[in-house]
CSV table of C-alpha atoms in Angstrom, one decimal:
chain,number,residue,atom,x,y,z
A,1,UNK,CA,-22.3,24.3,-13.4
A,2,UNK,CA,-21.2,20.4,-13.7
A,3,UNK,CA,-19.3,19.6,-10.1
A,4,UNK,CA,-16.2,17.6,-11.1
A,5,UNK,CA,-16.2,14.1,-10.9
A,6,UNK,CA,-13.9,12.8,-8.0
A,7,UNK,CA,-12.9,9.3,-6.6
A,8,UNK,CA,-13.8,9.4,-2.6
A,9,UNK,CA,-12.4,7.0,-0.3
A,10,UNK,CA,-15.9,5.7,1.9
A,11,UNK,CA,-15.1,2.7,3.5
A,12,UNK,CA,-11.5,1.2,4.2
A,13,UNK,CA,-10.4,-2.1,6.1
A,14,UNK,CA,-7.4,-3.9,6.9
A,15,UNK,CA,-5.7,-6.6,8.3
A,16,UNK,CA,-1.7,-6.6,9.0
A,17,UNK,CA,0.3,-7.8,12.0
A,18,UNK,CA,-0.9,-4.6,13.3
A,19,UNK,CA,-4.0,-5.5,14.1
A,20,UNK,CA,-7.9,-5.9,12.5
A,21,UNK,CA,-9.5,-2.6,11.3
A,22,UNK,CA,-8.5,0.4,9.9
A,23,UNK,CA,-7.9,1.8,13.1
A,24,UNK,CA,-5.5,-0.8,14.6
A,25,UNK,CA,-3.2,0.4,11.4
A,26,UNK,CA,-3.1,3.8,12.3
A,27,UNK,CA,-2.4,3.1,16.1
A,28,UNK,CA,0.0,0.2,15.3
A,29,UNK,CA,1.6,2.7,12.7
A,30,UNK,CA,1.9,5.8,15.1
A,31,UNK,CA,3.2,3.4,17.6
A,32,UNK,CA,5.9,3.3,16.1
A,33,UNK,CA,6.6,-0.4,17.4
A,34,UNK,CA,7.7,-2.9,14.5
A,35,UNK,CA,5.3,-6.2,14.7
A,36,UNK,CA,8.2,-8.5,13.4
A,37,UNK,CA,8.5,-11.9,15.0
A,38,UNK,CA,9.1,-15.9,14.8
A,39,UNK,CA,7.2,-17.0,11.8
A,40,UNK,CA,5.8,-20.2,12.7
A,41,UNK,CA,3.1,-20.9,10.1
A,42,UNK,CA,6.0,-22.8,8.1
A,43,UNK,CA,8.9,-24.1,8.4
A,44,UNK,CA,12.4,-21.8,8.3
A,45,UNK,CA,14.9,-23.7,9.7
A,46,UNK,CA,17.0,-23.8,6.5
A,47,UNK,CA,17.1,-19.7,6.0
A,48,UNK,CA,18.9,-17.2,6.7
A,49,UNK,CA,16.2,-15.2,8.2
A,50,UNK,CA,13.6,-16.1,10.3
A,51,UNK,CA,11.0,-13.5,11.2
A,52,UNK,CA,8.2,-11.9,9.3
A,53,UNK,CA,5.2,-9.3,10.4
A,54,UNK,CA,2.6,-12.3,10.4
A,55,UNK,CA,-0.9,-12.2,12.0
A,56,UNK,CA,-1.8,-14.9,14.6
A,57,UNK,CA,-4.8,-16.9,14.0
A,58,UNK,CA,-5.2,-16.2,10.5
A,59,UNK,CA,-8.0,-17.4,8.0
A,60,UNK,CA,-7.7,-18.7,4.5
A,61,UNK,CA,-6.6,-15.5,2.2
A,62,UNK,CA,-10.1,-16.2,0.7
A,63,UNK,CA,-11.7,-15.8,3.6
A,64,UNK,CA,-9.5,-12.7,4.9
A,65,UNK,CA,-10.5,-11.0,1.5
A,66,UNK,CA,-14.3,-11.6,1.6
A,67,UNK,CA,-14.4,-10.4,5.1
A,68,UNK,CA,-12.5,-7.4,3.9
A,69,UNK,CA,-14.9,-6.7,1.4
A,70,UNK,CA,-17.8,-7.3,3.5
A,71,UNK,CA,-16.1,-4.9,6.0
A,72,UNK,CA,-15.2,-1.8,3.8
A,73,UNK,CA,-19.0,-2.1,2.2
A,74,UNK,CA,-20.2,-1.8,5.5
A,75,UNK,CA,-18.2,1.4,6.6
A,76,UNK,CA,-19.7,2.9,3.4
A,77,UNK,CA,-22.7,2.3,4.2
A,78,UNK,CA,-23.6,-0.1,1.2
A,79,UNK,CA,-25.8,-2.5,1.9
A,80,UNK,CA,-26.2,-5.5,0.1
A,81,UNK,CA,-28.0,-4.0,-2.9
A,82,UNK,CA,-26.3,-1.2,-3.1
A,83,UNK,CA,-23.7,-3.6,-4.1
A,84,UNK,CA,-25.6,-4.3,-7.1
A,85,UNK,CA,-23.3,-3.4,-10.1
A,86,UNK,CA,-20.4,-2.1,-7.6
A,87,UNK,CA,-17.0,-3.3,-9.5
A,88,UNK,CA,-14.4,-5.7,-8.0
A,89,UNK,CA,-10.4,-5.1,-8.8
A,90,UNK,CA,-8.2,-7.0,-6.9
A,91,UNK,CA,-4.6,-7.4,-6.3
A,92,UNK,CA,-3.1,-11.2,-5.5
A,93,UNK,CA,-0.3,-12.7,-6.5
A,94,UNK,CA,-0.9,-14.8,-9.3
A,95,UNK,CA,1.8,-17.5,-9.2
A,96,UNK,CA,1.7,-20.7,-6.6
A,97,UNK,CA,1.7,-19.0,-3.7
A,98,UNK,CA,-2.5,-17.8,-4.4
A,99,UNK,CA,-2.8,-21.5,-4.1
A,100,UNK,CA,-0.1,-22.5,-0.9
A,101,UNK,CA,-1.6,-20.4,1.4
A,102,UNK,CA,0.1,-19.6,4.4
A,103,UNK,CA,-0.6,-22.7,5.7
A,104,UNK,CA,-1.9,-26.2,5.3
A,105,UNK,CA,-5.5,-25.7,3.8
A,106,UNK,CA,-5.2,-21.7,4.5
A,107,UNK,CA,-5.6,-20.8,0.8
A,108,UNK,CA,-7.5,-21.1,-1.8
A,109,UNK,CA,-7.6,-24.6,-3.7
A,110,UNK,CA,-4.1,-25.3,-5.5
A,111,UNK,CA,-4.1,-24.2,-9.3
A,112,UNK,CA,-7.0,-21.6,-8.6
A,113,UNK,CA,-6.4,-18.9,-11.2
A,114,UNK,CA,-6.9,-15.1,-9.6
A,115,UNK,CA,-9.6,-14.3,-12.2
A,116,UNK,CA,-11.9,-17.8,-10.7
A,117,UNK,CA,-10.6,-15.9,-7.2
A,118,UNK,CA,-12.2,-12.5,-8.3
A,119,UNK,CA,-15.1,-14.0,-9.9
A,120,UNK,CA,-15.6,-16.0,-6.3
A,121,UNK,CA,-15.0,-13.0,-4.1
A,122,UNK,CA,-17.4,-10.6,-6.3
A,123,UNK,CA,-20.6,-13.2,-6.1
A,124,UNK,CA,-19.8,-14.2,-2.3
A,125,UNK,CA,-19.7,-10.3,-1.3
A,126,UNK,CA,-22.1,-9.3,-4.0
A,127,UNK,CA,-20.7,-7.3,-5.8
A,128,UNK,CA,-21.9,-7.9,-9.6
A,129,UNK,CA,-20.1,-5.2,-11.5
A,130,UNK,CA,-17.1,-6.2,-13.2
A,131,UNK,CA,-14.0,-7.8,-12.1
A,132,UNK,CA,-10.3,-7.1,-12.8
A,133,UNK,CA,-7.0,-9.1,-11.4
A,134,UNK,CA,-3.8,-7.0,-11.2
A,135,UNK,CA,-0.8,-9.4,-10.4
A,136,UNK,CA,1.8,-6.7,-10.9
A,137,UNK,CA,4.2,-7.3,-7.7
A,138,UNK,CA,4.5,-4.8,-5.5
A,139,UNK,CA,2.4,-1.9,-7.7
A,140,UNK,CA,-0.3,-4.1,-8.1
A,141,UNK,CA,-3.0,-2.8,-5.3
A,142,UNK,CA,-1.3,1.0,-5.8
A,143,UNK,CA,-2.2,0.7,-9.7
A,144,UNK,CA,-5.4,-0.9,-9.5
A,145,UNK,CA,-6.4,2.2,-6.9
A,146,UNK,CA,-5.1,4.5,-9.8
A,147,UNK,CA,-7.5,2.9,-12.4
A,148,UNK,CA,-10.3,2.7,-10.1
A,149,UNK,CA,-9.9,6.7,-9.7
A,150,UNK,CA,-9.6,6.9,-13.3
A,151,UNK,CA,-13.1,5.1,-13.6
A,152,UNK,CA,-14.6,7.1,-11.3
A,153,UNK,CA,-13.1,10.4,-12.9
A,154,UNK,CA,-14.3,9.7,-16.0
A,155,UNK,CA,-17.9,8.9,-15.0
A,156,UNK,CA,-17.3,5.1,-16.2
A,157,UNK,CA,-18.6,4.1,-13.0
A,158,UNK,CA,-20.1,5.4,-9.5
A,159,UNK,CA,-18.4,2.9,-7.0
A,160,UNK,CA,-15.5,0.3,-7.2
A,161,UNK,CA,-14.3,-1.7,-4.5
A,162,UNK,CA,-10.1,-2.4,-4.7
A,163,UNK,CA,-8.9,-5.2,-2.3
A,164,UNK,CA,-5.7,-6.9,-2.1
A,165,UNK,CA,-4.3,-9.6,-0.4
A,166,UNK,CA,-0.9,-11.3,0.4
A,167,UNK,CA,0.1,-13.9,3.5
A,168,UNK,CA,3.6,-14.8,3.9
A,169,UNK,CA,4.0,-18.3,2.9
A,170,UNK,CA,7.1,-20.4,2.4
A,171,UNK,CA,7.6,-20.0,-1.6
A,172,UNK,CA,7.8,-16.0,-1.4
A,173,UNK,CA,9.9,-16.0,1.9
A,174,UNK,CA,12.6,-18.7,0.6
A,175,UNK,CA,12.2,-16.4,-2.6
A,176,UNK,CA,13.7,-13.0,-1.1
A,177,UNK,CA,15.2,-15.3,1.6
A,178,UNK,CA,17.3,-16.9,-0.9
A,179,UNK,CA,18.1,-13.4,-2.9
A,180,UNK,CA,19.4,-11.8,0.2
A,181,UNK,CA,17.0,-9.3,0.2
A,182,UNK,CA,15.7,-10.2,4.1
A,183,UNK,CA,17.1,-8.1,6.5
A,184,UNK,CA,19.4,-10.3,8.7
A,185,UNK,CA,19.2,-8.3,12.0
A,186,UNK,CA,15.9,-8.7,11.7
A,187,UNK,CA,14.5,-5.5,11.5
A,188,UNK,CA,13.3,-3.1,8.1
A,189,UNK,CA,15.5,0.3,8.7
A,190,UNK,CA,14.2,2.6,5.7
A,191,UNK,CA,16.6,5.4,5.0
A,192,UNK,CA,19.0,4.9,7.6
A,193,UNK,CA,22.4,4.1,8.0
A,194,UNK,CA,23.3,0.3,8.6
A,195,UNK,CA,19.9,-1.0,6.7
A,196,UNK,CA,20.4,-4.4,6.0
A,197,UNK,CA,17.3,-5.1,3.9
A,198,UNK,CA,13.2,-5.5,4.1
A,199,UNK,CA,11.0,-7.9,5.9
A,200,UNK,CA,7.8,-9.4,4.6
A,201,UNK,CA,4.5,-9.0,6.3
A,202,UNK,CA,0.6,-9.9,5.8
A,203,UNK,CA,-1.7,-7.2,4.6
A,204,UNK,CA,-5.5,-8.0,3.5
A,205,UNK,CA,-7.3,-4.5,3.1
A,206,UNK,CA,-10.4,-3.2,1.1
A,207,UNK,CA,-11.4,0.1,0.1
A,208,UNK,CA,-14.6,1.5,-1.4
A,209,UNK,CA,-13.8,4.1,-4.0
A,210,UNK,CA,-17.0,6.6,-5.4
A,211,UNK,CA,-18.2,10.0,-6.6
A,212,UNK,CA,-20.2,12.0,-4.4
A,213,UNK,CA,-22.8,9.8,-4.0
A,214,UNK,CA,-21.1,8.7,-0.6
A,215,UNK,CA,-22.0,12.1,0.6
A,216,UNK,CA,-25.7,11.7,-0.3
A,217,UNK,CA,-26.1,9.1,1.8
A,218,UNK,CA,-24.1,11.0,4.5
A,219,UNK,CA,-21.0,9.3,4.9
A,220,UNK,CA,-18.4,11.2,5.2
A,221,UNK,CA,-15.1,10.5,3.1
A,222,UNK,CA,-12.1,9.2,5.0
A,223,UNK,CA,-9.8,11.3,1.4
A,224,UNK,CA,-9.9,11.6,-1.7
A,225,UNK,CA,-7.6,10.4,-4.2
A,226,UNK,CA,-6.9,13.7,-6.2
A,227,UNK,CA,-4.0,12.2,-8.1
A,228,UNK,CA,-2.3,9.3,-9.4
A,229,UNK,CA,0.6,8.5,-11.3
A,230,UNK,CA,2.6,5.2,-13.0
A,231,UNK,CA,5.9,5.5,-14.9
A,232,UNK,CA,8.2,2.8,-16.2
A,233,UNK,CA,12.3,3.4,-16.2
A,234,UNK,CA,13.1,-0.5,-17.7
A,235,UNK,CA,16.6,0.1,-16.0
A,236,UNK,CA,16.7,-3.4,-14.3
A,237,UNK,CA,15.0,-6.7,-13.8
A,238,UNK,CA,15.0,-6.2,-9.8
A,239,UNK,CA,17.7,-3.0,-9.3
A,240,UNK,CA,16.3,0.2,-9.1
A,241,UNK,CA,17.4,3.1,-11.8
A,242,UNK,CA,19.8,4.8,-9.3
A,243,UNK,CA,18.2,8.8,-10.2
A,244,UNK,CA,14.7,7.9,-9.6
A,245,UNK,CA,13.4,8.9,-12.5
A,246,UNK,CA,10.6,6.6,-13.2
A,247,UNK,CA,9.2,7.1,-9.9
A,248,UNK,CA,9.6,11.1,-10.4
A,249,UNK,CA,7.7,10.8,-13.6
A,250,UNK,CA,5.0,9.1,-11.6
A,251,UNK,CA,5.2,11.8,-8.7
A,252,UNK,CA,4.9,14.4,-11.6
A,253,UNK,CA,2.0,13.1,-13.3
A,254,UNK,CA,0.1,12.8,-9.7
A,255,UNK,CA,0.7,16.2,-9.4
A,256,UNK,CA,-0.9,17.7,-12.7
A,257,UNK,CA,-3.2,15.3,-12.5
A,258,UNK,CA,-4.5,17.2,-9.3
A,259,UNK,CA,-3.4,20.4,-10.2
A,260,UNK,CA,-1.3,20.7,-7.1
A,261,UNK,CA,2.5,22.3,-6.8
A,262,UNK,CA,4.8,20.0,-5.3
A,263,UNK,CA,4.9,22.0,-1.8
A,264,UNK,CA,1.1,20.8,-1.8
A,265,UNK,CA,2.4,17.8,-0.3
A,266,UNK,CA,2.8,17.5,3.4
A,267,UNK,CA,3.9,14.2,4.1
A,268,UNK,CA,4.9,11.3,1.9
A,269,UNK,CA,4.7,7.9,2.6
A,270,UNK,CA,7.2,6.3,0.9
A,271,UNK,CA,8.0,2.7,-0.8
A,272,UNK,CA,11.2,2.4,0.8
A,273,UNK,CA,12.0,-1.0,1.7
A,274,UNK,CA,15.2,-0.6,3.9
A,275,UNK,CA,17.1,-1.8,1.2
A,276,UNK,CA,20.3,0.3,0.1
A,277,UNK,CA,19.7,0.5,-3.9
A,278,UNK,CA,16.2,1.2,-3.2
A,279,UNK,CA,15.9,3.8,-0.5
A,280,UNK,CA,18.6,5.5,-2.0
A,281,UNK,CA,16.9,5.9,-5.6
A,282,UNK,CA,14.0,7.0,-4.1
A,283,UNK,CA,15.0,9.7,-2.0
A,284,UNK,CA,16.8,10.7,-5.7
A,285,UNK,CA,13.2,10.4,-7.1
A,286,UNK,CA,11.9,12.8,-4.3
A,287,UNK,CA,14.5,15.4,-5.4
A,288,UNK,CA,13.8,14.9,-8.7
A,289,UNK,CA,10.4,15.3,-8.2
A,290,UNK,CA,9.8,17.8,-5.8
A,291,UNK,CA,12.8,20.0,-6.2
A,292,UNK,CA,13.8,21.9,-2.9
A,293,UNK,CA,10.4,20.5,-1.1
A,294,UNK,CA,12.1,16.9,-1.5
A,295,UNK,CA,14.5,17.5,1.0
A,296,UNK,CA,12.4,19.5,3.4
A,297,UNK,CA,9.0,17.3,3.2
A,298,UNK,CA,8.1,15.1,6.2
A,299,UNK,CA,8.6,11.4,5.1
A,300,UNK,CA,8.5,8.0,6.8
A,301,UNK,CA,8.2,4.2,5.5
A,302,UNK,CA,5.3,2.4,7.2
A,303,UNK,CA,6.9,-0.7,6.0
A,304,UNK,CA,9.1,-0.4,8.8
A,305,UNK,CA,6.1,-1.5,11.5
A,306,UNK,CA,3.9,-3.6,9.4
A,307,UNK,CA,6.6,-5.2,6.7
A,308,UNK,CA,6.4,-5.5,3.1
A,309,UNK,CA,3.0,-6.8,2.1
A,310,UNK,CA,4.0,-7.3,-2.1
A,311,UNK,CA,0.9,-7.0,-3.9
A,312,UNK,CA,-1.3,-5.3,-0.8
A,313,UNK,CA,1.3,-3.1,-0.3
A,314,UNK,CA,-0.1,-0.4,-2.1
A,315,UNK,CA,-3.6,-0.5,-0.5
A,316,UNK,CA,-2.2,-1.3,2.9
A,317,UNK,CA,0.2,2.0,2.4
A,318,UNK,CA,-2.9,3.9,1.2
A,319,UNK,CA,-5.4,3.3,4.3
A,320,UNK,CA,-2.5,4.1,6.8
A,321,UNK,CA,-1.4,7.4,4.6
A,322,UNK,CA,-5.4,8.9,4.5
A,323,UNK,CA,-6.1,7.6,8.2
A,324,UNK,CA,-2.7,9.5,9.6
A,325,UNK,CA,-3.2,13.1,7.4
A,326,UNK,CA,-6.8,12.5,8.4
A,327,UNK,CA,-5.5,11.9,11.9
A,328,UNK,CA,-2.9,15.6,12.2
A,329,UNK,CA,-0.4,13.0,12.6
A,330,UNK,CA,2.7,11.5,10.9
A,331,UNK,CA,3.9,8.0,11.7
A,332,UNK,CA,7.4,7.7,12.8
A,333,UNK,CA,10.1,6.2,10.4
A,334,UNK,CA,11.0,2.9,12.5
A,335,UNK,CA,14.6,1.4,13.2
A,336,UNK,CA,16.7,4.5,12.5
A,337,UNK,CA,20.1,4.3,13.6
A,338,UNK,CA,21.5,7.3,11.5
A,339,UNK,CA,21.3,9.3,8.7
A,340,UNK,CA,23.0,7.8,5.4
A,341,UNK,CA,24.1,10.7,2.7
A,342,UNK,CA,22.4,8.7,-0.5
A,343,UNK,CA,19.2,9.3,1.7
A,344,UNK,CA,18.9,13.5,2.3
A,345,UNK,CA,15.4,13.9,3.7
A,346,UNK,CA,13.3,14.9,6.5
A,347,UNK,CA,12.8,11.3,8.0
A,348,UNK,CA,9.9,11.4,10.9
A,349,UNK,CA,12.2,9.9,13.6
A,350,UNK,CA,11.6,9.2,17.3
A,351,UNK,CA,8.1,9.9,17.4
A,352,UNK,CA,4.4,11.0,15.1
A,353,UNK,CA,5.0,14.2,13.6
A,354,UNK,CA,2.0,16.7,14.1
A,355,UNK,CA,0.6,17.9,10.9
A,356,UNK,CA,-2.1,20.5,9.4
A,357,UNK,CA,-1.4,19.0,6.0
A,358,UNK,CA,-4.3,18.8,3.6
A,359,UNK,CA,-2.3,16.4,1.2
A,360,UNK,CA,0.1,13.4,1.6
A,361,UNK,CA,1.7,11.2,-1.3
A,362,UNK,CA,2.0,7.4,-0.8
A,363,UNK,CA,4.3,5.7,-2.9
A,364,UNK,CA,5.1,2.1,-4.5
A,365,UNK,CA,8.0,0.4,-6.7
A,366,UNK,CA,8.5,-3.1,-8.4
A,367,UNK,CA,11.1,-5.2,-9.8
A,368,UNK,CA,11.0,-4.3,-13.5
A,369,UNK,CA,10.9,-0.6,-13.0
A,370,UNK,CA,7.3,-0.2,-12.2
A,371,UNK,CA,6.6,2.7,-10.7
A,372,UNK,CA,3.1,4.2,-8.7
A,373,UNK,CA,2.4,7.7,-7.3
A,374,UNK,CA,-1.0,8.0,-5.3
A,375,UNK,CA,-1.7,11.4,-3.9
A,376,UNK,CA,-4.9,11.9,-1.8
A,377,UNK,CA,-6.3,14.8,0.1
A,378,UNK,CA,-8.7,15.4,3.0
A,379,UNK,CA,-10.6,18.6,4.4
């Protein structure tokens, strides 16, 4: 009998105001403490907001990423010619701010294209597979995860290595800054009553994705990623369709991808921002989605601790969601002041929620009505 092909997570690293390695994200995110402060790599005395989840002491995004990589490979026990081959998808954004950096001379060289970025990363971590660049906002890391699972699935490939990167730097933050989308109190409240809004934050992470053949050499998987979904709804250019459906579609087809029921899933990790619209659509999608299990499933936003990443959102939101079910424990839904009624759901509050849950959905959203479902498993 053929065992069926499926996409192991073997080695994961990250960066975020949380702290360096995977680890520091799951203790930062159990915590419970949001890592918001001062941004003082640029200049914000002409906005409205101020603060950001920034890491102190930061290299170049190029540099960030290749140590990453370096990192992940290393907790999957590849060494440098079992890189031989090993694909490279990676999410960046792929306007100005690849080349701005964070800060004077902490990016790449201005007009650098992501693809040249790829292409750089790949032969300085060698990796000499192929490369792919997904610049899709805030799905971009989450979708590139989905088609690196798909790869794997298929047999395409044996191993791909997913990274994504953003820093906050000035043209992003005068961006949402400008489009009152910062939360003015200075803090992300996902859910809750009184949210005013989301907060931006670094995130750099890598993840090594294979078949079994991590097993062979005895690692041991961190999860699995046993579904994966992406649905469109085209309601908006940056508002959300107010029923969720785009993101239930994707929730759906996660779950018949793994063949799982939708009380399978003990814990979701959602998108939510803090921002009304958004929160409120989602917790709609859950519904949707997962019928009575929507209202009774444990969910919190990690954004709330390590701030919204953009295009590393997806991979940041994975580690954290396989390291906590891995863990027996939920992270806590930060800044709650209340419950809202758009938002009916079983919000981790107060403190990490013990869990024997097997499975655990982590989920993304972008302006233009992109939508990502990732479910993965462990035990």
């Amino acid at each position: 009998m053929v065992e069926a092909r499926v996409a192991q997570l073997t080695g994961v690293y990250a960066v975020s105001a949380l702290g360096r390695g995977a680890d520091a994200q799951l203790a930062g995110a159990l915590a419970g403490v949001p890592a918001f402060g001062p941004v003082s790599r640029f200049d914000t005395a002409a906005r409205r907001v101020t603060v950001a989840a920034t890491v102190p002491e930061v290299g170049t995004l190029p540099d960030e990423l290749a140590a990453a990589i370096d990192a992940a490979c290393r907790a999957a026990g590849l060494d440098r010619a079992q890189r031989t081959g090993c694909a490279l998808l990676l999410a960046v954004h792929g306007g100005p701010a690849l080349g701005a950096g964070p800060a004077a001379g902490a990016g790449p060289a201005l007009g650098t294209a992501p693809a040249v970025l790829a292409g750089q990363l790949a032969a300085r971590c060698g990796l000499s597979g192929h490369t792919r660049v997904y610049t899709s906002a805030c799905v971009s890391a989450s979708t590139a995860v989905a088609d690196a699972a798909a790869q794997i699935t298929r047999g395409d490939v044996e191993r791909v290595v997913v990274a994504a990167g953003y820093l906050v730097e000035s043209d992003q933050f005068a961006l949402f800054d400008a489009g009152r989308a910062l939360a003015v109190d200075g803090a992300v409240r996902p859910f809750s009553a009184g949210r005013r809004g989301l907060l931006l934050g670094d995130g750099v992470v890598a993840v090594v994705l294979e078949s079994s053949t991590g097993r062979r050499r005895g690692v041991d998987p961190v999860a699995t990623v046993v579904g994966w979904g992406r649905a469109g709804d085209a309601f908006h250019p940056c508002q959300p369709e107010p029923g969720g459906t785009g993101l239930a579609r994707a929730v759906d087809a996660a779950l018949r991808r793994a063949g799982l029921p939708p009380d399978a899933v003990g814990y979701v990790n959602a998108n939510a921002t803090g921002t009304a619209q958004s929160d409120a659509a989602e917790a709609a999608a859950l519904r949707r989605a997962l019928g009575g299990h929507g209202t009774r499933v444990a969910v919190s936003s990690t954004k709330s601790v390590h701030g919204h990443a953009l295009e590393a959102s997806g991979l940041l939101e994975l580690v954290v969601t396989a390291l906590a079910l891995r863990h027996g424990e939920l992270p806590v839904n930060a800044g709650w002041l209340g419950p809202d009624d758009s938002c009916p759901l079983n919000v981790v509050k107060d403190q990490p929620q013990k869990t024997t849950a097997t499975h655990a959905l982590t989920l993304n959203a972008a302006f233009g009505g992109a939508n990502t479902a990732l479910l993965v498993g462990v035990g």
